[in-house]
PDB file of C-alpha atoms in Angstrom:
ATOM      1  CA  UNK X   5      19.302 -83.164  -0.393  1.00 49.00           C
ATOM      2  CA  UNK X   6      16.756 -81.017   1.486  1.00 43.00           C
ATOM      3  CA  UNK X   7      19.088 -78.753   2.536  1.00 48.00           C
ATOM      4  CA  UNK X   8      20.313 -78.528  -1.299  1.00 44.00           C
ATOM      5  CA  UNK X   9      16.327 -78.192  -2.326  1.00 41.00           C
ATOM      6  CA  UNK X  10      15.552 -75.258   0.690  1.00 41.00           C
ATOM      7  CA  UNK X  11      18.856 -73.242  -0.449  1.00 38.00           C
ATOM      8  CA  UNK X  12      17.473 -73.440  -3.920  1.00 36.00           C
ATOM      9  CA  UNK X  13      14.130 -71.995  -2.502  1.00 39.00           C
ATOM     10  CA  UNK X  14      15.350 -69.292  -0.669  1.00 36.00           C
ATOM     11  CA  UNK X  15      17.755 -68.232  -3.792  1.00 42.00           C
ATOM     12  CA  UNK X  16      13.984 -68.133  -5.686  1.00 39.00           C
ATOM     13  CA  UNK X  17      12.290 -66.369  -3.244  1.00 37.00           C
ATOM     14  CA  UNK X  18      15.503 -63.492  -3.133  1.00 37.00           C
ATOM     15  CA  UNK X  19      15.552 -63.237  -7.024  1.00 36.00           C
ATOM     16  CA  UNK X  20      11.639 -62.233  -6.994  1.00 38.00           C
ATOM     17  CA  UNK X  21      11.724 -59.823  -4.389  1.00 37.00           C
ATOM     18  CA  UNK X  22      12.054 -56.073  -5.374  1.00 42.00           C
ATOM     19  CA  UNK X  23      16.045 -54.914  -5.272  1.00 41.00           C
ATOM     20  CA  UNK X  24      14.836 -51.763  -3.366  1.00 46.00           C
ATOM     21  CA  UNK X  25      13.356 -51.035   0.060  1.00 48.00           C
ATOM     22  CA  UNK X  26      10.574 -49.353  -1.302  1.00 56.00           C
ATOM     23  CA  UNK X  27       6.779 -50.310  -0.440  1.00 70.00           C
ATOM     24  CA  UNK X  28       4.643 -48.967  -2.947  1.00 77.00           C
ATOM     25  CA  UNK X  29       1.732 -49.153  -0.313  1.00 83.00           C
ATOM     26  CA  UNK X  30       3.581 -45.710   1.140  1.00 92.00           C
ATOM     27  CA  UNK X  31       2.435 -43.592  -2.072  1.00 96.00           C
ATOM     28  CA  UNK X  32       2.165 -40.113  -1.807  1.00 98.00           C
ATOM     29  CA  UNK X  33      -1.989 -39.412  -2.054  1.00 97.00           C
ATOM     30  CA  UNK X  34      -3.653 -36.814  -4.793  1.00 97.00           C
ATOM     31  CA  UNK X  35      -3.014 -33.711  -2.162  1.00 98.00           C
ATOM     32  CA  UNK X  36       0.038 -34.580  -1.416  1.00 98.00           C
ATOM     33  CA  UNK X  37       1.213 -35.021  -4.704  1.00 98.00           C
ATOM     34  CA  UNK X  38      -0.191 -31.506  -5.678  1.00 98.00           C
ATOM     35  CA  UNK X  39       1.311 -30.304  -3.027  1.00 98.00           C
ATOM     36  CA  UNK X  40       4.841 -31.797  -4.179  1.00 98.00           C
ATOM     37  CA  UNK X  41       5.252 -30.743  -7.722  1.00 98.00           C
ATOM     38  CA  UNK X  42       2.854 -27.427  -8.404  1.00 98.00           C
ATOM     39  CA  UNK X  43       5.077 -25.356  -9.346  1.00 98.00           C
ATOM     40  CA  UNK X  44       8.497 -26.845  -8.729  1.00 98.00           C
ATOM     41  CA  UNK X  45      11.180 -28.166 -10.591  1.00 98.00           C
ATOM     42  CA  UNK X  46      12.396 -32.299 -10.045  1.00 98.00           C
ATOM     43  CA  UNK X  47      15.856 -33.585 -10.820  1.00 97.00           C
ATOM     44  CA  UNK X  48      16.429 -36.793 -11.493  1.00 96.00           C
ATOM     45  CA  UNK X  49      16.859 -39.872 -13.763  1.00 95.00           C
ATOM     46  CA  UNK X  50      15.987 -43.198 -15.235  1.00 92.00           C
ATOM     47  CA  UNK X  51      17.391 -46.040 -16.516  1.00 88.00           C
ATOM     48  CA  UNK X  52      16.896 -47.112 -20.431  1.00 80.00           C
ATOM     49  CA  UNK X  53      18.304 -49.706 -22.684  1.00 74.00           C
ATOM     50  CA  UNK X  54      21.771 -48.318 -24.263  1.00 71.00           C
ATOM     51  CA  UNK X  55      20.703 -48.023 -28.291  1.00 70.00           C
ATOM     52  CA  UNK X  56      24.340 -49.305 -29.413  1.00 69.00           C
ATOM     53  CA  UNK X  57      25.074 -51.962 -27.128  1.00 70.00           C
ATOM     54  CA  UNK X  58      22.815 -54.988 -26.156  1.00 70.00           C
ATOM     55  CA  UNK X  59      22.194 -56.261 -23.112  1.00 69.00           C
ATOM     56  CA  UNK X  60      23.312 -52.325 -21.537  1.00 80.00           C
ATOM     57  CA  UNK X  61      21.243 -49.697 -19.968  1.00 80.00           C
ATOM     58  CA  UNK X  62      22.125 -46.775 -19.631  1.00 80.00           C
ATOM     59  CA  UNK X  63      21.281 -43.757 -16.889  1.00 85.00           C
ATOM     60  CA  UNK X  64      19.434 -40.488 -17.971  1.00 89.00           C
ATOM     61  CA  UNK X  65      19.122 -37.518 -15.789  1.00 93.00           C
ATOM     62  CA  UNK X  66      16.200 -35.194 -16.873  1.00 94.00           C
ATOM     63  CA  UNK X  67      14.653 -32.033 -15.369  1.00 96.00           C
ATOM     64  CA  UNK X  68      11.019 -31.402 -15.032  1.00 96.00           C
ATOM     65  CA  UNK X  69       9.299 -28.087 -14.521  1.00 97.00           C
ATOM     66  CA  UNK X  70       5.322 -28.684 -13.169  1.00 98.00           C
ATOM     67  CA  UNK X  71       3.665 -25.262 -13.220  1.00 98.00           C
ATOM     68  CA  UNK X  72       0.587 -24.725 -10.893  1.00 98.00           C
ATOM     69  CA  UNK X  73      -1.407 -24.264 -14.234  1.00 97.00           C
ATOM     70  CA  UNK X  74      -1.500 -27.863 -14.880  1.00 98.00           C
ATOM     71  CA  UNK X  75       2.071 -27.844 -17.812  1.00 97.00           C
ATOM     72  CA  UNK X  76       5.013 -30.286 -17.884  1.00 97.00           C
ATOM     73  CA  UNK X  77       8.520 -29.084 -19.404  1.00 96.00           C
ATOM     74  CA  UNK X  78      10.995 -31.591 -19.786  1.00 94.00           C
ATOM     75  CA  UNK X  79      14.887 -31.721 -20.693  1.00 93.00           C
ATOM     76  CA  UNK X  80      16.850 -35.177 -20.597  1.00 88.00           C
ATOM     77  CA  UNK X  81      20.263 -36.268 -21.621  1.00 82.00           C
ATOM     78  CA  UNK X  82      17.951 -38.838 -23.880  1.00 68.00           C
ATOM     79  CA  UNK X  83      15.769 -38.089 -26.373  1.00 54.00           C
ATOM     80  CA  UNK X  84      13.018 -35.828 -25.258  1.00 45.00           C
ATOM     81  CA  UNK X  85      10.166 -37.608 -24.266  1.00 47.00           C
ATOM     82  CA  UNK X  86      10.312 -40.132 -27.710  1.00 47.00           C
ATOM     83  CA  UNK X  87      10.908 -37.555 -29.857  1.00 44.00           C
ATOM     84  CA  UNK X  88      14.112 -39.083 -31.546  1.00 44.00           C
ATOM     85  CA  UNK X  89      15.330 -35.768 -30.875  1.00 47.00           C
ATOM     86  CA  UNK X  90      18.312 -35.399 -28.137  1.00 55.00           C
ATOM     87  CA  UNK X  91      18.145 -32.713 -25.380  1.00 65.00           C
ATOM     88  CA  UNK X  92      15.194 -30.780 -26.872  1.00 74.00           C
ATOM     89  CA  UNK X  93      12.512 -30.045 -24.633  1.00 86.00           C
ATOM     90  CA  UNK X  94       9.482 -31.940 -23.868  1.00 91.00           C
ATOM     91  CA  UNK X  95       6.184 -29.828 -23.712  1.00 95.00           C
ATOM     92  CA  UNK X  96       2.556 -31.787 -22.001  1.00 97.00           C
ATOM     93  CA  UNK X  97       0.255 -31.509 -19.725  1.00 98.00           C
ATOM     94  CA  UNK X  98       0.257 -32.656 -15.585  1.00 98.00           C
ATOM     95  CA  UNK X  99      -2.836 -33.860 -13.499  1.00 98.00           C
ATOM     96  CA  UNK X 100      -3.399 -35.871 -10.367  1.00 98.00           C
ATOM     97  CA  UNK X 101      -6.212 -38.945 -10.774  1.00 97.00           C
ATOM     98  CA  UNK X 102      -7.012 -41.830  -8.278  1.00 96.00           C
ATOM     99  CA  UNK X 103      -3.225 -40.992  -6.354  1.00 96.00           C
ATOM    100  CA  UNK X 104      -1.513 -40.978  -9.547  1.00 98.00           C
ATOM    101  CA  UNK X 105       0.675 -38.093 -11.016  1.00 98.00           C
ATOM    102  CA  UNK X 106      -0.619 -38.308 -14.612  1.00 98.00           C
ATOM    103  CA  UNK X 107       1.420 -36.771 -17.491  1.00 97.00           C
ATOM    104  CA  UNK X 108       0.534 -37.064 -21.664  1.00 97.00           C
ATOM    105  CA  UNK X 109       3.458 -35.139 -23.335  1.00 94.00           C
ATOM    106  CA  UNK X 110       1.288 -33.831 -26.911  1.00 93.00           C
ATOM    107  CA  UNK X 111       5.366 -33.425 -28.761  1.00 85.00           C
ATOM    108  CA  UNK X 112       6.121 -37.128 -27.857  1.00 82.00           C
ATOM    109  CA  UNK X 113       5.805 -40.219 -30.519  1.00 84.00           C
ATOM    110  CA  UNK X 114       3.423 -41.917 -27.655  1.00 86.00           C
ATOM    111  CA  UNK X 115       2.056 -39.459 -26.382  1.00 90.00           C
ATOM    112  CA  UNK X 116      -0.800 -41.509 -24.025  1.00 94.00           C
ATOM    113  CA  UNK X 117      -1.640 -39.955 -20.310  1.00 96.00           C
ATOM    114  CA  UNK X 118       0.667 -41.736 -18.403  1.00 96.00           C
ATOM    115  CA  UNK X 119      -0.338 -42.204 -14.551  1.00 97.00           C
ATOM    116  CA  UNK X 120       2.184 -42.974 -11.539  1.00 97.00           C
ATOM    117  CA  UNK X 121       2.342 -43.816  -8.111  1.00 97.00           C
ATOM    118  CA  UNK X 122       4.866 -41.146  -6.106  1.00 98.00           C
ATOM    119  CA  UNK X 123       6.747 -43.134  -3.229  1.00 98.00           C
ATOM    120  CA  UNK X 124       9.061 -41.495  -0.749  1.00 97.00           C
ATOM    121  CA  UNK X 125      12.532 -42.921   0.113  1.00 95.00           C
ATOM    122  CA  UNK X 126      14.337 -42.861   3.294  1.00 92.00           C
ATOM    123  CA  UNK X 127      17.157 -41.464   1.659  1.00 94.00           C
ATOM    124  CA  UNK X 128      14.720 -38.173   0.954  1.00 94.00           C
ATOM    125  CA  UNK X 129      14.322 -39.430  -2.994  1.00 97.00           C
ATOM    126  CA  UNK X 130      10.692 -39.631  -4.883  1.00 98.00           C
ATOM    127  CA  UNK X 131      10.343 -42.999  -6.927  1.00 97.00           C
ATOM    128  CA  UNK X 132       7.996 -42.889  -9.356  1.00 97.00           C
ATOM    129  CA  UNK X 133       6.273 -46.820 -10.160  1.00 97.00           C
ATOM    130  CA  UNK X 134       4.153 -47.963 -13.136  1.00 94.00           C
ATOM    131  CA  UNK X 135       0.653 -49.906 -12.370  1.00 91.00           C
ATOM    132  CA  UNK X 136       1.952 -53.194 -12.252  1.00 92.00           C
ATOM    133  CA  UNK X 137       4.530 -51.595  -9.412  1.00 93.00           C
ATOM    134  CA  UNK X 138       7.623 -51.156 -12.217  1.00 94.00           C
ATOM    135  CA  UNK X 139       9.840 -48.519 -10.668  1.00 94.00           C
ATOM    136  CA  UNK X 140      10.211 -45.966 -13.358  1.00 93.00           C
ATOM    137  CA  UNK X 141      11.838 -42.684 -12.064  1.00 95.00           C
ATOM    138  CA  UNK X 142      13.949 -41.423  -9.740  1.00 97.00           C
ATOM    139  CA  UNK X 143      13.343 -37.945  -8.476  1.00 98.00           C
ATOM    140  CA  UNK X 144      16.440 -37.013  -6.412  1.00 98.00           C
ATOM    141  CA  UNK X 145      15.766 -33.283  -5.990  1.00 97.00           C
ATOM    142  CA  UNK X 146      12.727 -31.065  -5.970  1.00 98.00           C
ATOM    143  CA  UNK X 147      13.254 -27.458  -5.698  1.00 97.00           C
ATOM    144  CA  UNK X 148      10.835 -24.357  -5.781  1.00 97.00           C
ATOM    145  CA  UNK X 149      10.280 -22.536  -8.883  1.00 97.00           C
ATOM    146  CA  UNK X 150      11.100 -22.879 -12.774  1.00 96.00           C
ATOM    147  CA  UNK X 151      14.853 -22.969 -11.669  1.00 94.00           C
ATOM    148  CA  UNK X 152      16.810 -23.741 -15.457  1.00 91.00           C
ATOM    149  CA  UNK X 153      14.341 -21.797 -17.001  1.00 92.00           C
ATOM    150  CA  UNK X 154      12.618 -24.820 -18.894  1.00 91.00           C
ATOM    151  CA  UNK X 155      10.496 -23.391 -21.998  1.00 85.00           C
TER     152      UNK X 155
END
């Protein structure tokens, strides 16, 4: 029986802990995040609820153009940005506050700031988490410039 009871514990304790290596207490700080996206374009993606099937996400790659002037461009296999509108661009704004990358998209339905811690993976990925420490990006490539010419 305690056997039984201390497999049943450790199958708890497994089930709670993140499913990734990540520690979110490696965040990137305000320079550094500055430092990472003025001016360059991230690849990546995110995974979102599939629309016409329950209980199935789907993934969505997106690219991301942060010019040093402070702009965010964004094009996703999704809907841009909660614009009910597939694979159109997504036009807002970029700052860094407290750590965070912050970024309020003025075309989207919510269209709140939205801040973000900015973790680096051993495998040479950016994961973006929410406040509560929610992973919600992936960023598997950064690279210099405006490179699809995102308008």
């Amino acid at each position: 029986m305690h056997r039984a009871i201390s497999w049943v514990i450790l199958g708890a304790t497994m089930l709670c802990m993140p499913a990734h290596g990540t520690d979110v207490k490696n965040a990137l700080n305000g320079q550094e995040i500055k430092q990472l996206v003025s001016g360059n374009t991230v690849e990546g993606h995110f995974v979102k609820p599939r629309e016409d099937k329950e209980f199935l996400t789907t993934s969505v790659r997106f690219r991301a153009y942060f010019s040093p002037g402070g702009d965010v461009i964004e094009k996703s296999s999704a809907p841009a940005a909660g614009s009910g509108a597939g694979h159109v661009a997504a036009h807002g704004a970029w700052s860094v506050t407290k750590g965070k990358l912050c970024v309020q998209f003025r075309d989207a339905k919510d269209n709140r700031k939205k801040c973000r811690k900015i973790v680096p993976t051993d495998a040479g990925k950016h994961e973006l988490y929410t406040g509560k420490g929610k992973l919600y990006r992936t960023w598997d490539r950064i690279v210099p410039g405006n490179v699809h010419e995102l308008d």
